[in-house]
Short mmCIF file of C-alpha atoms and ligand atoms in Angstrom, two decimals:
data_model
loop_
_atom_site.label_atom_id
_atom_site.label_comp_id
_atom_site.label_asym_id
_atom_site.label_seq_id
_atom_site.Cartn_x
_atom_site.Cartn_y
_atom_site.Cartn_z
CA MET A 201 40.32 -7.76 59.20
CA ILE A 202 43.69 -6.22 59.52
CA THR A 203 45.33 -5.03 56.12
CA VAL A 204 49.57 -4.65 56.70
CA VAL A 205 51.06 -3.54 53.67
CA GLY A 206 54.40 -3.76 54.83
CA SER A 207 58.26 -5.20 54.84
CA ILE A 208 59.10 -9.04 55.60
CA ASN A 209 62.97 -9.86 56.69
CA MET A 210 64.62 -12.55 57.95
CA ASP A 211 67.11 -11.35 60.83
CA LEU A 212 70.67 -12.30 60.76
CA ALA A 213 71.04 -11.71 64.43
CA VAL A 214 74.40 -11.28 66.16
CA GLU A 215 75.20 -10.91 69.88
CA MET A 216 78.72 -10.11 71.75
CA GLU A 217 79.67 -9.67 74.12
CA ILE A 218 82.52 -6.74 73.23
CA PHE A 219 82.08 -4.91 70.57
CA PRO A 220 84.37 -4.53 68.09
CA LYS A 221 86.08 -1.53 66.98
CA GLN A 222 86.76 -0.86 63.43
CA GLY A 223 89.01 -3.10 61.79
CA GLU A 224 89.19 -5.15 64.81
CA THR A 225 87.90 -9.44 64.84
CA VAL A 226 85.65 -10.27 68.02
CA GLN A 227 84.06 -13.82 68.54
CA GLY A 228 80.02 -13.98 69.44
CA THR A 229 78.25 -15.83 71.33
CA LEU A 230 74.95 -16.60 69.52
CA PHE A 231 74.03 -16.69 65.96
CA LYS A 232 70.12 -17.04 65.57
CA THR A 233 68.19 -15.93 61.80
CA ILE A 234 64.55 -15.30 63.33
CA PRO A 235 62.02 -13.70 60.98
CA GLY A 236 61.54 -10.43 61.51
CA GLY A 237 60.11 -6.80 59.62
CA LYS A 238 58.24 -4.42 60.35
CA GLY A 239 55.62 -5.08 58.56
CA ALA A 240 55.21 -8.70 59.38
CA ASN A 241 56.08 -8.33 62.67
CA GLN A 242 53.60 -6.00 63.60
CA ALA A 243 51.32 -8.64 61.41
CA VAL A 244 51.95 -11.21 63.58
CA ALA A 245 51.86 -9.33 66.91
CA ALA A 246 47.87 -8.81 66.34
CA ALA A 247 47.62 -12.49 64.79
CA ARG A 248 48.59 -13.58 67.85
CA LEU A 249 46.43 -11.77 69.61
CA GLY A 250 43.48 -13.16 67.49
CA SER A 251 42.92 -10.44 64.38
CA ARG A 252 42.44 -11.94 61.39
CA VAL A 253 45.17 -9.77 59.51
CA ARG A 254 46.32 -10.67 55.40
CA PHE A 255 49.28 -9.17 54.45
CA ILE A 256 50.17 -7.13 51.21
CA GLY A 257 54.12 -7.16 50.66
CA ALA A 258 57.44 -9.13 48.48
CA VAL A 259 60.28 -11.88 49.65
CA GLY A 260 62.44 -12.96 47.48
CA ASN A 261 62.74 -16.61 45.37
CA ASP A 262 65.10 -17.98 48.00
CA SER A 263 65.07 -19.89 50.84
CA PHE A 264 65.01 -17.11 53.01
CA GLY A 265 61.83 -15.92 50.99
CA LYS A 266 59.82 -19.90 50.93
CA GLU A 267 60.31 -19.95 55.12
CA LEU A 268 59.01 -16.39 55.89
CA TYR A 269 56.54 -16.70 53.93
CA GLU A 270 55.13 -20.31 55.44
CA ASN A 271 56.17 -18.78 58.89
CA LEU A 272 53.68 -16.35 58.07
CA ILE A 273 51.06 -19.04 57.50
CA LYS A 274 51.49 -21.15 59.87
CA GLU A 275 51.46 -17.46 62.35
CA LYS A 276 47.32 -17.79 60.37
CA VAL A 277 48.30 -14.36 58.22
CA ASP A 278 47.00 -14.42 55.18
CA VAL A 279 49.16 -14.63 52.22
CA SER A 280 47.57 -13.50 49.52
CA GLY A 281 49.12 -10.53 48.88
CA ILE A 282 52.71 -11.65 49.15
CA ALA A 283 54.81 -12.15 45.59
CA MET A 284 57.90 -13.29 45.54
CA THR A 285 60.24 -11.26 42.68
CA GLU A 286 63.85 -11.79 42.06
CA ASN A 287 65.30 -9.80 44.18
CA SER A 288 67.00 -11.37 47.47
CA THR A 289 64.39 -11.51 50.76
CA GLY A 290 65.00 -8.54 53.23
CA ILE A 291 67.31 -9.23 55.59
CA ALA A 292 68.15 -7.25 58.70
CA ASN A 293 72.03 -7.83 60.61
CA ILE A 294 71.29 -7.25 64.15
CA LEU A 295 74.11 -6.45 66.32
CA LEU A 296 73.25 -6.79 70.46
CA HIS A 297 75.56 -6.08 72.65
CA ASN A 298 74.86 -4.71 76.18
CA ARG A 299 70.87 -4.70 75.96
CA ASP A 300 70.79 -2.93 73.83
CA ASN A 301 70.74 -3.47 69.34
CA ARG A 302 71.87 -2.29 66.38
CA ILE A 303 70.55 -2.41 62.83
CA ILE A 304 71.78 -2.57 59.20
CA VAL A 305 68.73 -3.58 57.09
CA ILE A 306 68.98 -4.55 52.88
CA PRO A 307 65.23 -3.62 51.60
CA GLY A 308 66.00 -6.05 48.70
CA ALA A 309 62.54 -7.94 47.72
CA ASN A 310 60.87 -5.12 50.17
CA TYR A 311 61.54 -2.45 46.96
CA ASP A 312 59.10 -4.68 44.79
CA VAL A 313 55.93 -3.94 46.64
CA SER A 314 54.70 -1.32 44.35
CA LYS A 315 51.67 0.41 43.22
CA GLU A 316 51.18 -1.69 40.93
CA MET A 317 51.01 -4.99 43.41
CA ILE A 318 48.58 -2.67 45.03
CA ASP A 319 46.48 -1.99 42.16
CA GLU A 320 46.30 -5.87 42.22
CA ASN A 321 45.21 -5.89 45.64
CA ILE A 322 42.85 -3.30 45.87
CA HIS A 323 40.37 -5.67 46.52
CA HIS A 324 42.28 -6.45 50.24
CA ILE A 325 42.39 -3.06 50.70
CA THR A 326 38.80 -2.27 50.50
CA GLY A 327 37.65 -4.75 52.61
CA SER A 328 39.58 -3.92 56.30
CA LYS A 329 39.24 -2.58 58.85
CA LEU A 330 42.58 -0.63 59.29
CA VAL A 331 45.14 -1.24 57.03
CA MET A 332 48.43 -0.89 58.99
CA MET A 333 51.89 0.50 56.86
CA GLN A 334 55.64 1.14 58.45
CA LEU A 335 58.45 2.75 56.47
CA GLU A 336 60.16 -0.39 54.90
CA ILE A 337 58.17 -0.59 51.60
CA PRO A 338 58.90 2.97 48.70
CA VAL A 339 57.56 6.01 49.72
CA GLU A 340 55.27 6.23 46.54
CA THR A 341 53.20 2.76 48.01
CA VAL A 342 52.76 4.27 50.77
CA GLU A 343 51.76 7.47 49.65
CA HIS A 344 49.13 5.20 46.77
CA VAL A 345 47.51 2.95 50.08
CA LEU A 346 47.46 6.57 51.59
CA SER A 347 44.93 8.07 48.90
CA ILE A 348 43.18 4.77 48.06
CA CYS A 349 41.78 4.43 51.95
CA ARG A 350 41.66 8.36 52.22
CA LYS A 351 38.53 7.80 49.17
CA GLN A 352 37.24 4.28 50.58
CA ASN A 353 37.33 6.21 54.25
CA ILE A 354 39.45 3.23 56.10
CA PRO A 355 41.31 4.14 59.03
CA VAL A 356 45.08 3.73 58.70
CA LEU A 357 48.30 3.24 61.72
CA LEU A 358 50.91 4.49 60.53
CA ASN A 359 54.56 3.72 62.35
CA PRO A 360 56.93 6.35 61.44
CA ALA A 361 59.76 4.24 60.97
CA PRO A 362 62.33 4.39 59.47
CA ALA A 363 61.31 8.23 60.02
CA LYS A 364 63.28 9.51 57.46
CA ASN A 365 61.27 8.57 54.62
CA PHE A 366 58.45 10.61 56.29
CA LYS A 367 56.11 13.31 54.73
CA LYS A 368 54.76 15.68 57.15
CA ASP A 369 52.06 16.35 54.64
CA TRP A 370 50.18 12.43 55.23
CA MET A 371 49.49 13.79 57.98
CA GLN A 372 45.52 14.23 57.13
CA GLU A 373 45.37 11.12 55.58
CA ILE A 374 46.52 8.77 58.91
CA THR A 375 44.11 7.91 61.34
CA TYR A 376 46.77 6.87 64.22
CA LEU A 377 50.51 7.83 63.66
CA THR A 378 53.14 6.00 66.28
CA PRO A 379 56.40 6.95 66.60
CA ASN A 380 58.53 6.94 69.43
CA GLU A 381 60.74 9.58 70.80
CA THR A 382 63.35 10.12 68.22
CA GLU A 383 60.83 9.55 65.25
CA CYS A 384 58.50 12.16 66.89
CA GLU A 385 61.33 14.48 66.98
CA ARG A 386 62.23 13.71 63.71
CA ILE A 387 59.59 14.26 62.04
CA PHE A 388 58.09 17.21 63.22
CA GLY A 389 61.16 18.83 64.86
CA ALA A 390 59.41 19.97 67.97
CA ASP A 391 59.51 18.16 71.49
CA TRP A 392 57.06 15.15 71.55
CA GLU A 393 54.14 17.14 74.14
CA SER A 394 53.70 19.43 71.45
CA VAL A 395 53.42 17.30 69.12
CA LEU A 396 50.91 15.35 71.05
CA LYS A 397 48.79 18.76 72.09
CA GLU A 398 48.99 19.49 68.18
CA TYR A 399 47.13 16.42 66.75
CA PRO A 400 45.23 15.01 69.84
CA LYS A 401 43.44 11.52 69.66
CA LYS A 402 45.93 10.95 66.25
CA VAL A 403 49.97 10.68 67.33
CA ILE A 404 50.47 8.40 70.15
CA VAL A 405 54.17 8.28 71.20
CA THR A 406 55.97 5.56 72.78
CA LEU A 407 58.44 6.20 75.65
CA GLY A 408 60.15 2.82 75.73
CA SER A 409 59.83 0.76 79.09
CA ALA A 410 58.01 4.12 80.51
CA GLY A 411 55.36 3.17 78.47
CA ALA A 412 53.14 5.56 76.14
CA ALA A 413 51.56 8.71 75.60
CA PHE A 414 49.01 10.76 73.92
CA HIS A 415 46.16 14.06 73.89
CA ASP A 416 42.59 13.23 74.82
CA GLY A 417 41.47 16.79 73.64
CA ASN A 418 41.75 17.66 76.59
CA ASN A 419 45.24 16.67 78.45
CA ILE A 420 47.99 14.44 77.97
CA VAL A 421 47.14 11.40 79.15
CA ARG A 422 50.84 9.29 80.55
CA ILE A 423 50.59 6.03 80.43
CA PRO A 424 52.71 3.92 82.25
CA GLY A 425 55.09 0.91 80.98
CA HIS A 426 55.26 -2.32 82.82
CA GLN A 427 58.28 -3.22 84.82
CA THR A 428 59.66 -6.40 83.01
CA ASN A 429 63.21 -8.81 82.66
CA ALA A 430 64.14 -7.36 79.27
CA VAL A 431 65.87 -9.79 77.27
CA ASP A 432 65.65 -8.55 73.62
CA THR A 433 64.05 -5.22 72.60
CA THR A 434 64.19 -5.67 69.38
CA GLY A 435 60.60 -5.40 67.82
CA ALA A 436 59.06 -3.82 70.62
CA GLY A 437 57.44 -1.37 68.87
CA ASP A 438 56.16 -3.89 66.25
CA ALA A 439 54.64 -5.73 69.29
CA PHE A 440 53.33 -2.19 70.29
CA ASN A 441 51.65 -1.82 66.93
CA GLY A 442 49.85 -4.80 66.19
CA ALA A 443 48.42 -4.66 70.04
CA PHE A 444 47.36 -1.41 69.11
CA ALA A 445 45.77 -2.00 66.23
CA HIS A 446 44.46 -5.75 67.85
CA ALA A 447 42.41 -3.57 70.35
CA ILE A 448 41.32 -0.80 68.44
CA CYS A 449 39.68 -2.74 65.80
CA SER A 450 38.03 -4.84 68.73
CA GLY A 451 36.15 -1.56 69.69
CA LYS A 452 38.65 -0.72 72.01
CA SER A 453 39.04 3.17 73.10
CA ILE A 454 42.30 4.79 72.49
CA ASP A 455 43.18 5.18 76.05
CA GLU A 456 42.83 1.19 76.18
CA ALA A 457 44.09 0.18 73.18
CA VAL A 458 47.90 2.20 74.62
CA ARG A 459 47.09 0.23 78.26
CA PHE A 460 46.74 -3.25 76.34
CA ALA A 461 49.64 -2.53 73.49
CA ASN A 462 51.73 -1.23 76.77
CA VAL A 463 51.22 -5.15 78.33
CA ALA A 464 52.13 -6.87 74.63
CA ALA A 465 55.55 -4.82 73.96
CA SER A 466 56.06 -6.01 78.20
CA LEU A 467 56.18 -8.51 77.58
CA SER A 468 58.30 -8.88 74.20
CA VAL A 469 60.76 -8.10 75.08
CA GLU A 470 61.25 -11.34 77.70
CA LYS A 471 62.10 -13.56 74.65
CA PHE A 472 64.61 -13.75 72.53
CA GLY A 473 63.78 -12.12 69.06
CA ALA A 474 61.59 -9.68 67.35
CA GLN A 475 58.18 -12.20 66.76
CA GLY A 476 59.80 -14.23 68.87
CA GLY A 477 58.16 -13.04 72.59
CA MET A 478 54.72 -11.95 70.73
CA PRO A 479 52.47 -12.37 72.75
CA THR A 480 48.85 -14.54 73.00
CA LEU A 481 45.84 -12.67 74.21
CA ASP A 482 45.75 -15.08 77.00
CA GLU A 483 48.83 -13.40 78.21
CA VAL A 484 48.49 -9.92 77.82
CA MET A 485 44.90 -10.31 79.89
CA SER A 486 46.56 -12.57 82.89
CA ARG A 487 49.32 -9.38 83.20
CA LEU A 488 46.63 -6.63 82.30
CA GLY A 489 44.95 -8.91 85.78
CA GLY A 490 41.69 -10.11 83.51
CA LYS A 491 40.35 -6.31 83.61
CA GLU A 492 40.55 -5.30 79.95
CA ARG A 493 39.13 -8.21 78.02
O1 RIB B 645 61.51 -3.13 64.44
C1 RIB B 645 62.90 -4.04 64.54
C2 RIB B 645 62.65 -4.94 62.87
O2 RIB B 645 63.08 -3.91 61.76
C3 RIB B 645 63.32 -6.32 63.06
O3 RIB B 645 63.01 -7.77 62.78
C4 RIB B 645 64.17 -5.94 61.93
O4 RIB B 645 63.60 -6.51 60.55
C5 RIB B 645 63.62 -4.57 61.32
O5 RIB B 645 62.94 -4.16 59.71
NA1 NA B 646 60.89 -9.74 71.65
#
């Protein structure tokens, strides 16, 4: 069982041909509400691949909250650790322009994921094969989960996004850290290659369409990405993390897990929306060429 402690948002995606200047009004070309939030996206990514996934998080007692809760049930994620709180459900305002995205997140109920909530759900955490987190919930809560996992010897995958909430002294308590290039440089203040050398088999840096890299104890291993026709890259990192978690929990090596996750991420960008494109195991296997089930 993978337990995700993380965020749940409704993504309000707006696509436009002209990006408005200050004070300007433009007409967009598309508006969609799509389930999102890094936590929920990663949970759905792992669940679609066949992992058993449980979620600890919070939504508001409003229509988005109910829709997102129902959506996770539909995706076969165990929602027994999700609370409905007084705050509004988290949202992300996503501006899509020229295949690029800019995201404004209003955390809302995600900031109600407290240490107390973790303690109420402690039985969920202690029975896990892996705990997966991001940084869209309060830092104290992340810290609390890390210390529980260390005491219980439970592996933790931390995707440090947004990076500004990361603390370097967590490194000892983390099994896998998956920053992208920018996050990596921001956190460690060094180029990613030296960071990988410092944390072999622990830091996996994602490089967008160029794939991902890690250090195997001897060398830096670069695993190239897959050429693809990108429609929307929102949530590609989440696809990578969910798939990496699935592969590690299925007994794969880091190398194999990164190859698998690269494929999942490349498939995810071919469809609109963060959760829209999370692939199934069959889709990943057929692109991998059936080599590494
Ligand atoms: O990683 C993409 C996600 O970041 C979006 O779904 C949005 O909700 C933000 O949390
Ligand atoms: Na997508």
